[in-house]
Amino acid sequence: QQQVKQSPQSLIVQKGGIPIINCAYENTAFDYFPWYQQFPGKGPALLIAIRPDVSEKKEGRFTISFNKSAKQFSLHIMDSQPGDSATYFCAASLYSWGKLQFGAGTQVVVTP
Amino acid sequence: GAVVSQHPSRVICKSGTSVKIECRSLDFQATTMFWYRQFPKQSLMLMATSNEGSKATYEQGVEKDKFLINHASLTLSTLTVTSAHPEDSSFYICSARDLSTVLVGSSNYGYTFGSGTRLTVV
């Protein structure tokens, strides 16, 4: 049973576009929501993370929007570049020290 | 920042042999390490959680006698795939938690991932 549902499975945008990836969770005890970027043959790398007491967080071109009441959070990639082409995973963690629950992943392709 | 070194990056072994994968935290002490398995175009699947000096806790459906995990020190954890078979071919990734980076109210809970090991069993 997947505790974090991620969509879409894949998306293609042109350079400069804003890919948006959405995640939804059920467990209200989750209190840590990170996003990871993974390139082929590499391990995931933390992009940005948010706690449930904040509704939005920006780091560089990456923005997380968090809606606690809807139990949803999303990643926006501003001014996307071909180098952003990768697989993105959302995740959630229980009680701060728990195991990360990963979404299914979204393959993003940014065309030149 | 925290760095986790995973070795080897690729390994090919014959069916029936054992393979050991190492995961080292280079500049921090990792009291907890996680081992994941990832199939092509799929998400990370947690296999087990290990705490330094303790037996690993395996996820449901993961054979603990096949995937031996040792976390003997605060900087090293190993995963040994015993009697490997072609169906064990996969991408294995470790993750370590850096408690020193966790601050009250921080949004960084200190999970750092290794670069992964591509295991091919022939």
PDB file of C-alpha atoms in Angstrom:
ATOM      1  CA  GLN A   1       0.000   0.000   0.000  1.00  0.00           C
ATOM      2  CA  GLN A   2       1.624   3.179  -1.198  1.00  0.00           C
ATOM      3  CA  GLN A   3       1.408   5.863   1.467  1.00  0.00           C
ATOM      4  CA  VAL A   4       2.470   8.676  -0.848  1.00  0.00           C
ATOM      5  CA  LYS A   5       0.833   8.987  -4.272  1.00  0.00           C
ATOM      6  CA  GLN A   6       2.706  10.922  -6.937  1.00  0.00           C
ATOM      7  CA  SER A   7       1.586  12.222 -10.304  1.00  0.00           C
ATOM      8  CA  PRO A   8       2.116  12.484 -13.189  1.00  0.00           C
ATOM      9  CA  GLN A   9       4.273   9.505 -14.062  1.00  0.00           C
ATOM     10  CA  SER A  10       6.098  11.543 -16.682  1.00  0.00           C
ATOM     11  CA  LEU A  11       5.984  14.930 -18.318  1.00  0.00           C
ATOM     12  CA  ILE A  12       7.724  16.830 -21.060  1.00  0.00           C
ATOM     13  CA  VAL A  13       8.190  20.592 -21.034  1.00  0.00           C
ATOM     14  CA  GLN A  14      10.083  23.048 -23.154  1.00  0.00           C
ATOM     15  CA  LYS A  15      13.032  24.960 -21.796  1.00  0.00           C
ATOM     16  CA  GLY A  16      11.778  27.795 -19.625  1.00  0.00           C
ATOM     17  CA  GLY A  17       8.532  25.994 -18.797  1.00  0.00           C
ATOM     18  CA  ILE A  18       7.379  25.113 -15.279  1.00  0.00           C
ATOM     19  CA  PRO A  19       6.981  21.398 -14.637  1.00  0.00           C
ATOM     20  CA  ILE A  20       4.643  20.733 -11.704  1.00  0.00           C
ATOM     21  CA  ILE A  21       4.654  17.452  -9.827  1.00  0.00           C
ATOM     22  CA  ASN A  22       1.995  16.613  -7.276  1.00  0.00           C
ATOM     23  CA  CYS A  23       1.971  14.315  -4.271  1.00  0.00           C
ATOM     24  CA  ALA A  24      -0.752  13.321  -1.858  1.00  0.00           C
ATOM     25  CA  TYR A  25      -0.531  11.530   1.451  1.00  0.00           C
ATOM     26  CA  GLU A  26      -2.977  10.000   3.922  1.00  0.00           C
ATOM     27  CA  ASN A  27      -1.088   9.798   7.191  1.00  0.00           C
ATOM     28  CA  THR A  28      -1.494  13.107   9.039  1.00  0.00           C
ATOM     29  CA  ALA A  29       1.368  12.148  11.345  1.00  0.00           C
ATOM     30  CA  PHE A  30       3.892  12.730   8.561  1.00  0.00           C
ATOM     31  CA  ASP A  31       5.954  15.769   9.426  1.00  0.00           C
ATOM     32  CA  TYR A  32       8.767  15.868   6.859  1.00  0.00           C
ATOM     33  CA  PHE A  33       8.229  16.179   3.121  1.00  0.00           C
ATOM     34  CA  PRO A  34      11.368  16.138   0.936  1.00  0.00           C
ATOM     35  CA  TRP A  35      11.819  16.085  -2.811  1.00  0.00           C
ATOM     36  CA  TYR A  36      14.662  14.153  -4.407  1.00  0.00           C
ATOM     37  CA  GLN A  37      16.225  14.378  -7.851  1.00  0.00           C
ATOM     38  CA  GLN A  38      17.721  11.268  -9.411  1.00  0.00           C
ATOM     39  CA  PHE A  39      19.776  10.976 -12.564  1.00  0.00           C
ATOM     40  CA  PRO A  40      20.189   7.601 -14.317  1.00  0.00           C
ATOM     41  CA  GLY A  41      22.621   5.343 -12.507  1.00  0.00           C
ATOM     42  CA  LYS A  42      22.927   7.661  -9.517  1.00  0.00           C
ATOM     43  CA  GLY A  43      21.469   7.806  -6.045  1.00  0.00           C
ATOM     44  CA  PRO A  44      18.773  10.352  -5.170  1.00  0.00           C
ATOM     45  CA  ALA A  45      19.905  13.819  -4.099  1.00  0.00           C
ATOM     46  CA  LEU A  46      17.865  16.053  -1.809  1.00  0.00           C
ATOM     47  CA  LEU A  47      16.461  19.047  -3.649  1.00  0.00           C
ATOM     48  CA  ILE A  48      14.291  20.757  -1.108  1.00  0.00           C
ATOM     49  CA  ALA A  49      12.204  19.792   1.905  1.00  0.00           C
ATOM     50  CA  ILE A  50       9.369  21.281   3.906  1.00  0.00           C
ATOM     51  CA  ARG A  51       7.734  20.878   7.291  1.00  0.00           C
ATOM     52  CA  PRO A  52       3.927  20.986   7.702  1.00  0.00           C
ATOM     53  CA  ASP A  53       3.978  24.349   9.492  1.00  0.00           C
ATOM     54  CA  VAL A  54       5.028  26.109   6.290  1.00  0.00           C
ATOM     55  CA  SER A  55       2.859  26.511   3.173  1.00  0.00           C
ATOM     56  CA  GLU A  56       5.595  27.346   0.690  1.00  0.00           C
ATOM     57  CA  LYS A  57       9.349  27.140   0.441  1.00  0.00           C
ATOM     58  CA  LYS A  58      11.677  28.301  -2.321  1.00  0.00           C
ATOM     59  CA  GLU A  59      15.249  27.306  -2.964  1.00  0.00           C
ATOM     60  CA  GLY A  60      16.677  28.658  -6.174  1.00  0.00           C
ATOM     61  CA  ARG A  61      14.407  27.585  -9.034  1.00  0.00           C
ATOM     62  CA  PHE A  62      12.639  24.939  -6.958  1.00  0.00           C
ATOM     63  CA  THR A  63       9.479  25.661  -4.973  1.00  0.00           C
ATOM     64  CA  ILE A  64       7.427  23.407  -2.723  1.00  0.00           C
ATOM     65  CA  SER A  65       3.795  24.249  -2.112  1.00  0.00           C
ATOM     66  CA  PHE A  66       2.198  22.505   0.856  1.00  0.00           C
ATOM     67  CA  ASN A  67      -1.521  22.223   1.596  1.00  0.00           C
ATOM     68  CA  LYS A  68      -1.959  20.625   4.990  1.00  0.00           C
ATOM     69  CA  SER A  69      -5.754  20.503   4.914  1.00  0.00           C
ATOM     70  CA  ALA A  70      -5.762  18.774   1.539  1.00  0.00           C
ATOM     71  CA  LYS A  71      -2.814  16.581   2.479  1.00  0.00           C
ATOM     72  CA  GLN A  72      -1.058  17.502  -0.734  1.00  0.00           C
ATOM     73  CA  PHE A  73       2.250  19.005  -1.704  1.00  0.00           C
ATOM     74  CA  SER A  74       3.809  19.860  -5.010  1.00  0.00           C
ATOM     75  CA  LEU A  75       7.113  20.732  -6.631  1.00  0.00           C
ATOM     76  CA  HIS A  76       7.456  23.535  -9.163  1.00  0.00           C
ATOM     77  CA  ILE A  77      10.601  23.891 -11.245  1.00  0.00           C
ATOM     78  CA  MET A  78      10.857  27.478 -12.436  1.00  0.00           C
ATOM     79  CA  ASP A  79      12.612  28.381 -15.692  1.00  0.00           C
ATOM     80  CA  SER A  80      13.342  24.712 -16.337  1.00  0.00           C
ATOM     81  CA  GLN A  81      16.531  23.770 -18.170  1.00  0.00           C
ATOM     82  CA  PRO A  82      17.541  20.638 -20.106  1.00  0.00           C
ATOM     83  CA  GLY A  83      19.869  19.800 -17.204  1.00  0.00           C
ATOM     84  CA  ASP A  84      16.788  19.430 -14.991  1.00  0.00           C
ATOM     85  CA  SER A  85      15.790  16.341 -16.988  1.00  0.00           C
ATOM     86  CA  ALA A  86      15.712  13.639 -14.318  1.00  0.00           C
ATOM     87  CA  THR A  87      13.373  11.560 -12.209  1.00  0.00           C
ATOM     88  CA  TYR A  88      11.873  13.346  -9.232  1.00  0.00           C
ATOM     89  CA  PHE A  89      10.591  11.609  -6.118  1.00  0.00           C
ATOM     90  CA  CYS A  90       8.500  13.045  -3.338  1.00  0.00           C
ATOM     91  CA  ALA A  91       8.665  11.438   0.072  1.00  0.00           C
ATOM     92  CA  ALA A  92       7.260  11.716   3.554  1.00  0.00           C
ATOM     93  CA  SER A  93       8.514  10.707   6.946  1.00  0.00           C
ATOM     94  CA  LEU A  94       6.669   9.753  10.093  1.00  0.00           C
ATOM     95  CA  TYR A  95       7.431  11.289  13.472  1.00  0.00           C
ATOM     96  CA  SER A  96      10.603  12.931  12.249  1.00  0.00           C
ATOM     97  CA  TRP A  97      12.821   9.902  12.715  1.00  0.00           C
ATOM     98  CA  GLY A  98      10.850   7.399  10.716  1.00  0.00           C
ATOM     99  CA  LYS A  99      11.502   5.718   7.415  1.00  0.00           C
ATOM    100  CA  LEU A 100      11.033   7.731   4.266  1.00  0.00           C
ATOM    101  CA  GLN A 101       7.943   6.746   2.282  1.00  0.00           C
ATOM    102  CA  PHE A 102       8.607   7.450  -1.397  1.00  0.00           C
ATOM    103  CA  GLY A 103       6.218   8.325  -4.173  1.00  0.00           C
ATOM    104  CA  ALA A 104       6.368   6.405  -7.442  1.00  0.00           C
ATOM    105  CA  GLY A 105       8.503   9.018  -9.186  1.00  0.00           C
ATOM    106  CA  THR A 106       8.030  11.407 -12.099  1.00  0.00           C
ATOM    107  CA  GLN A 107      10.297  11.413 -15.113  1.00  0.00           C
ATOM    108  CA  VAL A 108      10.757  14.982 -16.298  1.00  0.00           C
ATOM    109  CA  VAL A 109      12.148  15.782 -19.719  1.00  0.00           C
ATOM    110  CA  VAL A 110      13.008  19.368 -20.568  1.00  0.00           C
ATOM    111  CA  THR A 111      13.496  19.891 -24.276  1.00  0.00           C
ATOM    112  CA  PRO A 112      15.883  22.561 -25.610  1.00  0.00           C
TER     113      PRO A 112
ATOM    114  CA  GLY B   1      27.977  18.701   3.481  1.00  0.00           C
ATOM    115  CA  ALA B   2      27.367  15.124   4.456  1.00  0.00           C
ATOM    116  CA  VAL B   3      28.781  12.587   2.011  1.00  0.00           C
ATOM    117  CA  VAL B   4      27.970   8.907   1.731  1.00  0.00           C
ATOM    118  CA  SER B   5      30.353   6.776  -0.302  1.00  0.00           C
ATOM    119  CA  GLN B   6      29.001   3.560  -1.768  1.00  0.00           C
ATOM    120  CA  HIS B   7      31.228   0.930  -3.340  1.00  0.00           C
ATOM    121  CA  PRO B   8      31.344  -0.678  -5.820  1.00  0.00           C
ATOM    122  CA  SER B   9      29.308   1.324  -8.299  1.00  0.00           C
ATOM    123  CA  ARG B  10      28.911  -1.687 -10.569  1.00  0.00           C
ATOM    124  CA  VAL B  11      29.421  -5.378 -10.023  1.00  0.00           C
ATOM    125  CA  ILE B  12      28.813  -8.438 -12.131  1.00  0.00           C
ATOM    126  CA  CYS B  13      28.834 -11.808 -10.433  1.00  0.00           C
ATOM    127  CA  LYS B  14      28.048 -15.388 -11.289  1.00  0.00           C
ATOM    128  CA  SER B  15      24.883 -17.014 -10.063  1.00  0.00           C
ATOM    129  CA  GLY B  16      25.415 -18.705  -6.715  1.00  0.00           C
ATOM    130  CA  THR B  17      28.179 -16.415  -5.502  1.00  0.00           C
ATOM    131  CA  SER B  18      27.969 -13.698  -2.836  1.00  0.00           C
ATOM    132  CA  VAL B  19      28.509  -9.995  -3.288  1.00  0.00           C
ATOM    133  CA  LYS B  20      29.276  -7.371  -0.659  1.00  0.00           C
ATOM    134  CA  ILE B  21      28.338  -3.711  -1.026  1.00  0.00           C
ATOM    135  CA  GLU B  22      29.854  -1.102   1.280  1.00  0.00           C
ATOM    136  CA  CYS B  23      28.355   2.160   2.420  1.00  0.00           C
ATOM    137  CA  ARG B  24      30.515   4.659   4.291  1.00  0.00           C
ATOM    138  CA  SER B  25      29.661   7.999   5.834  1.00  0.00           C
ATOM    139  CA  LEU B  26      32.767  10.074   5.139  1.00  0.00           C
ATOM    140  CA  ASP B  27      32.409  13.107   7.354  1.00  0.00           C
ATOM    141  CA  PHE B  28      29.765  12.251   9.893  1.00  0.00           C
ATOM    142  CA  GLN B  29      28.623   9.488  12.182  1.00  0.00           C
ATOM    143  CA  ALA B  30      25.643   7.578  10.905  1.00  0.00           C
ATOM    144  CA  THR B  31      23.732   5.930  13.725  1.00  0.00           C
ATOM    145  CA  THR B  32      21.107   4.722  11.271  1.00  0.00           C
ATOM    146  CA  MET B  33      21.554   3.452   7.754  1.00  0.00           C
ATOM    147  CA  PHE B  34      18.908   2.369   5.273  1.00  0.00           C
ATOM    148  CA  TRP B  35      19.243  -0.011   2.345  1.00  0.00           C
ATOM    149  CA  TYR B  36      17.020   0.316  -0.705  1.00  0.00           C
ATOM    150  CA  ARG B  37      16.483  -1.628  -3.885  1.00  0.00           C
ATOM    151  CA  GLN B  38      15.356   0.013  -7.089  1.00  0.00           C
ATOM    152  CA  PHE B  39      14.178  -1.660 -10.280  1.00  0.00           C
ATOM    153  CA  PRO B  40      14.275   0.199 -13.625  1.00  0.00           C
ATOM    154  CA  LYS B  41      11.778   3.043 -13.799  1.00  0.00           C
ATOM    155  CA  GLN B  42      10.471   2.267 -10.337  1.00  0.00           C
ATOM    156  CA  SER B  43      10.664   3.901  -6.956  1.00  0.00           C
ATOM    157  CA  LEU B  44      13.006   3.059  -4.114  1.00  0.00           C
ATOM    158  CA  MET B  45      11.924   0.090  -2.069  1.00  0.00           C
ATOM    159  CA  LEU B  46      13.212  -0.005   1.493  1.00  0.00           C
ATOM    160  CA  MET B  47      14.811  -3.329   2.298  1.00  0.00           C
ATOM    161  CA  ALA B  48      16.080  -2.811   5.828  1.00  0.00           C
ATOM    162  CA  THR B  49      17.078  -0.326   8.491  1.00  0.00           C
ATOM    163  CA  SER B  50      20.231  -0.812  10.508  1.00  0.00           C
ATOM    164  CA  ASN B  51      21.396   0.855  13.667  1.00  0.00           C
ATOM    165  CA  GLU B  52      25.035   0.761  14.700  1.00  0.00           C
ATOM    166  CA  GLY B  53      25.741  -2.238  16.877  1.00  0.00           C
ATOM    167  CA  SER B  54      22.274  -3.729  16.479  1.00  0.00           C
ATOM    168  CA  LYS B  55      20.650  -6.267  14.224  1.00  0.00           C
ATOM    169  CA  ALA B  56      19.028  -4.852  11.131  1.00  0.00           C
ATOM    170  CA  THR B  57      15.263  -4.549  10.880  1.00  0.00           C
ATOM    171  CA  TYR B  58      14.019  -5.980   7.608  1.00  0.00           C
ATOM    172  CA  GLU B  59      10.909  -4.934   5.721  1.00  0.00           C
ATOM    173  CA  GLN B  60       8.194  -7.455   5.124  1.00  0.00           C
ATOM    174  CA  GLY B  61       9.046  -9.804   2.288  1.00  0.00           C
ATOM    175  CA  VAL B  62      12.806  -9.211   2.402  1.00  0.00           C
ATOM    176  CA  GLU B  63      14.795 -12.362   3.125  1.00  0.00           C
ATOM    177  CA  LYS B  64      17.176 -11.554   5.956  1.00  0.00           C
ATOM    178  CA  ASP B  65      19.276 -14.672   5.297  1.00  0.00           C
ATOM    179  CA  LYS B  66      19.774 -13.637   1.703  1.00  0.00           C
ATOM    180  CA  PHE B  67      20.471  -9.965   2.292  1.00  0.00           C
ATOM    181  CA  LEU B  68      22.891  -9.780   5.202  1.00  0.00           C
ATOM    182  CA  ILE B  69      23.366  -6.349   6.691  1.00  0.00           C
ATOM    183  CA  ASN B  70      26.150  -5.422   9.065  1.00  0.00           C
ATOM    184  CA  HIS B  71      26.476  -2.014  10.732  1.00  0.00           C
ATOM    185  CA  ALA B  72      29.489  -2.586  12.942  1.00  0.00           C
ATOM    186  CA  SER B  73      30.644   1.012  13.182  1.00  0.00           C
ATOM    187  CA  LEU B  74      29.200   4.502  13.000  1.00  0.00           C
ATOM    188  CA  THR B  75      30.701   5.034   9.567  1.00  0.00           C
ATOM    189  CA  LEU B  76      30.303   1.699   7.799  1.00  0.00           C
ATOM    190  CA  SER B  77      27.418  -0.531   6.842  1.00  0.00           C
ATOM    191  CA  THR B  78      27.593  -3.458   4.454  1.00  0.00           C
ATOM    192  CA  LEU B  79      24.995  -5.356   2.469  1.00  0.00           C
ATOM    193  CA  THR B  80      25.916  -8.880   1.378  1.00  0.00           C
ATOM    194  CA  VAL B  81      23.777 -10.569  -1.219  1.00  0.00           C
ATOM    195  CA  THR B  82      24.288 -14.265  -0.593  1.00  0.00           C
ATOM    196  CA  SER B  83      23.885 -16.987  -3.222  1.00  0.00           C
ATOM    197  CA  ALA B  84      22.919 -14.376  -5.778  1.00  0.00           C
ATOM    198  CA  HIS B  85      20.551 -15.250  -8.603  1.00  0.00           C
ATOM    199  CA  PRO B  86      19.601 -13.320 -11.753  1.00  0.00           C
ATOM    200  CA  GLU B  87      16.413 -12.072 -10.071  1.00  0.00           C
ATOM    201  CA  ASP B  88      18.617 -10.267  -7.513  1.00  0.00           C
ATOM    202  CA  SER B  89      19.962  -8.059 -10.294  1.00  0.00           C
ATOM    203  CA  SER B  90      18.982  -4.544  -9.360  1.00  0.00           C
ATOM    204  CA  PHE B  91      20.199  -1.110  -8.281  1.00  0.00           C
ATOM    205  CA  TYR B  92      21.001  -1.045  -4.554  1.00  0.00           C
ATOM    206  CA  ILE B  93      21.208   2.267  -2.709  1.00  0.00           C
ATOM    207  CA  CYS B  94      22.180   3.053   0.856  1.00  0.00           C
ATOM    208  CA  SER B  95      21.200   6.069   2.893  1.00  0.00           C
ATOM    209  CA  ALA B  96      22.655   7.349   6.123  1.00  0.00           C
ATOM    210  CA  ARG B  97      21.263   9.732   8.659  1.00  0.00           C
ATOM    211  CA  ASP B  98      23.456  12.560   9.928  1.00  0.00           C
ATOM    212  CA  LEU B  99      22.074  13.510  13.313  1.00  0.00           C
ATOM    213  CA  SER B 100      24.469  16.432  13.653  1.00  0.00           C
ATOM    214  CA  THR B 101      22.692  18.290  10.825  1.00  0.00           C
ATOM    215  CA  VAL B 102      19.299  18.023  12.427  1.00  0.00           C
ATOM    216  CA  LEU B 103      18.319  21.205  14.195  1.00  0.00           C
ATOM    217  CA  VAL B 104      15.145  22.039  16.041  1.00  0.00           C
ATOM    218  CA  GLY B 105      12.709  23.396  13.480  1.00  0.00           C
ATOM    219  CA  SER B 106      15.003  22.497  10.593  1.00  0.00           C
ATOM    220  CA  SER B 107      13.702  21.171   7.319  1.00  0.00           C
ATOM    221  CA  ASN B 108      16.775  18.981   6.903  1.00  0.00           C
ATOM    222  CA  TYR B 109      16.430  15.670   8.621  1.00  0.00           C
ATOM    223  CA  GLY B 110      19.823  14.524   7.469  1.00  0.00           C
ATOM    224  CA  TYR B 111      19.068  11.726   5.040  1.00  0.00           C
ATOM    225  CA  THR B 112      22.007  11.384   2.630  1.00  0.00           C
ATOM    226  CA  PHE B 113      22.062   8.822  -0.143  1.00  0.00           C
ATOM    227  CA  GLY B 114      24.941   6.913  -1.646  1.00  0.00           C
ATOM    228  CA  SER B 115      25.493   6.843  -5.398  1.00  0.00           C
ATOM    229  CA  GLY B 116      24.146   3.320  -5.749  1.00  0.00           C
ATOM    230  CA  THR B 117      25.456  -0.075  -6.864  1.00  0.00           C
ATOM    231  CA  ARG B 118      24.321  -1.736 -10.045  1.00  0.00           C
ATOM    232  CA  LEU B 119      24.358  -5.497  -9.421  1.00  0.00           C
ATOM    233  CA  THR B 120      24.121  -7.853 -12.374  1.00  0.00           C
ATOM    234  CA  VAL B 121      23.970 -11.575 -11.712  1.00  0.00           C
ATOM    235  CA  VAL B 122      24.741 -13.764 -14.717  1.00  0.00           C
TER     236      VAL B 122
END
